Amino acid sequence: ETGVTQTPRHLVMGMTNKKSLKCEQHLGHNAMYWYKQSAKKPLELMFVYNFKEQTENNSVPSRFSPECPNSSHLFLHLHTLQPEDSALYLCASSQGELEAGELFFGEGSRLTVL
Amino acid sequence: GQNIDQPTEMTATEGAIVQINCTYQTSGFNGLFWYQQHAGEAPTFLSYNVLDGLEEKGRFSSFLSRSKGYSYLLLKELQMKDSASYLCAAMDSNYQLIWGAGTKLIIKP
């Protein structure tokens, strides 16, 4: 139990579907992150939110749309995805953006795009 | 460019010692981090080095040489539960983490 909860753990969707991934942290942290993890590749940072404000968007395609309504919740809205978007999507939090090295990760949402 | 290199896979024997190496090239440097990730689970933070030298934490130690752009994670008295992937990450001058692809460690009885 890391204090970061992600749902759903597994998701299968077609290329025309719309779905959302949810992340909640119970650690009182101020920064939240979305990462993409593909087999045998380094973690790819997608988005960073600090005090609910987006501070980083690493050239992520617009078919991924993040939302951070408050410091404890983070969503990743998905639409018209491609098969190459199949991966493990990890949410993480840290005390603040300057403490981005000590991350607390959720267990991830395993996404399969058909 | 910024880059992290670490071996893809290593095998070791239960009870033995293993050293996982990591070399990094970053624009500026604000620390070196190691994470452990068991299959199907979240990565968990193991260690942080920002000054040269060895940091010991129980059976795990992490070493940093800033002049060489080099770190290693040393695991002693290996246990079967240490079978996992170990991720090395360096923080650049913008406080961005640059990640390696991870080293899968297989422990054999």
XYZ file of C-alpha atoms in Angstrom, chain B:
109
model
C 21.295 14.348 -25.022
C 20.349 12.936 -21.655
C 20.767 9.227 -21.132
C 20.798 6.472 -18.535
C 22.405 3.081 -19.150
C 21.905 0.004 -17.024
C 22.048 -3.727 -17.840
C 18.821 -5.265 -19.101
C 18.968 -8.402 -16.993
C 21.122 -10.001 -14.311
C 21.029 -13.337 -12.539
C 22.328 -14.059 -9.049
C 22.126 -16.766 -6.419
C 20.202 -16.633 -3.170
C 22.482 -15.552 -0.328
C 25.021 -13.939 -2.643
C 25.832 -10.293 -3.435
C 24.955 -8.500 -6.665
C 25.906 -5.076 -7.982
C 23.701 -3.299 -10.519
C 25.506 -0.538 -12.369
C 24.083 2.640 -13.832
C 25.789 5.356 -15.869
C 24.156 8.665 -16.590
C 24.519 11.774 -18.720
C 22.338 14.698 -17.775
C 22.180 18.461 -18.170
C 23.091 19.373 -14.642
C 22.597 16.989 -11.765
C 20.366 17.019 -8.710
C 20.632 13.461 -7.509
C 20.525 9.781 -8.414
C 17.601 7.586 -7.440
C 16.980 3.847 -7.338
C 13.562 2.221 -7.406
C 12.457 -1.397 -7.072
C 9.533 -2.746 -9.061
C 8.154 -6.227 -8.535
C 6.240 -7.683 -11.478
C 2.730 -6.256 -11.611
C 3.370 -3.842 -8.761
C 4.169 -0.160 -8.265
C 7.772 1.038 -8.342
C 8.934 1.850 -4.814
C 11.677 4.266 -3.833
C 14.877 2.629 -2.563
C 17.602 5.239 -2.330
C 18.838 8.725 -3.147
C 22.442 9.895 -3.608
C 23.507 13.436 -4.345
C 27.024 13.421 -2.853
C 29.824 11.051 -3.786
C 30.076 7.940 -1.696
C 28.157 5.032 -0.343
C 24.770 5.163 1.346
C 23.852 2.034 3.270
C 20.336 0.988 4.150
C 20.162 -2.513 5.567
C 20.978 -5.108 2.918
C 20.899 -2.458 0.184
C 23.598 0.149 -0.501
C 23.887 2.743 -3.233
C 27.059 4.391 -4.465
C 27.601 7.554 -6.484
C 30.562 9.013 -8.343
C 29.574 12.369 -9.836
C 32.846 12.825 -11.691
C 32.325 9.500 -13.492
C 28.559 9.801 -13.966
C 28.247 6.427 -12.316
C 26.182 4.759 -9.632
C 25.593 1.248 -8.437
C 23.082 -0.519 -6.255
C 24.548 -3.271 -4.095
C 22.285 -5.976 -2.732
C 23.688 -8.295 -0.067
C 22.418 -11.595 1.327
C 20.070 -11.945 -1.600
C 16.623 -13.319 -0.954
C 14.121 -14.721 -3.435
C 11.890 -11.699 -2.805
C 14.617 -9.460 -4.253
C 13.688 -10.752 -7.712
C 12.400 -7.567 -9.321
C 13.304 -4.827 -11.750
C 15.577 -2.089 -10.462
C 15.170 1.339 -12.021
C 17.906 3.953 -12.020
C 16.952 7.617 -12.499
C 18.989 10.826 -12.505
C 17.558 14.258 -11.833
C 18.698 17.053 -14.133
C 19.057 20.760 -13.479
C 15.325 21.301 -14.145
C 14.398 18.715 -11.486
C 13.259 16.339 -14.208
C 13.909 12.631 -13.695
C 15.697 10.835 -16.520
C 14.955 7.124 -16.255
C 16.823 4.022 -17.296
C 14.949 1.096 -18.819
C 15.456 -0.972 -15.684
C 17.463 -4.056 -14.773
C 15.532 -7.262 -14.275
C 17.182 -9.211 -11.453
C 16.543 -12.937 -11.319
C 17.443 -14.749 -8.095
C 18.029 -18.493 -8.287
C 17.960 -20.849 -5.294
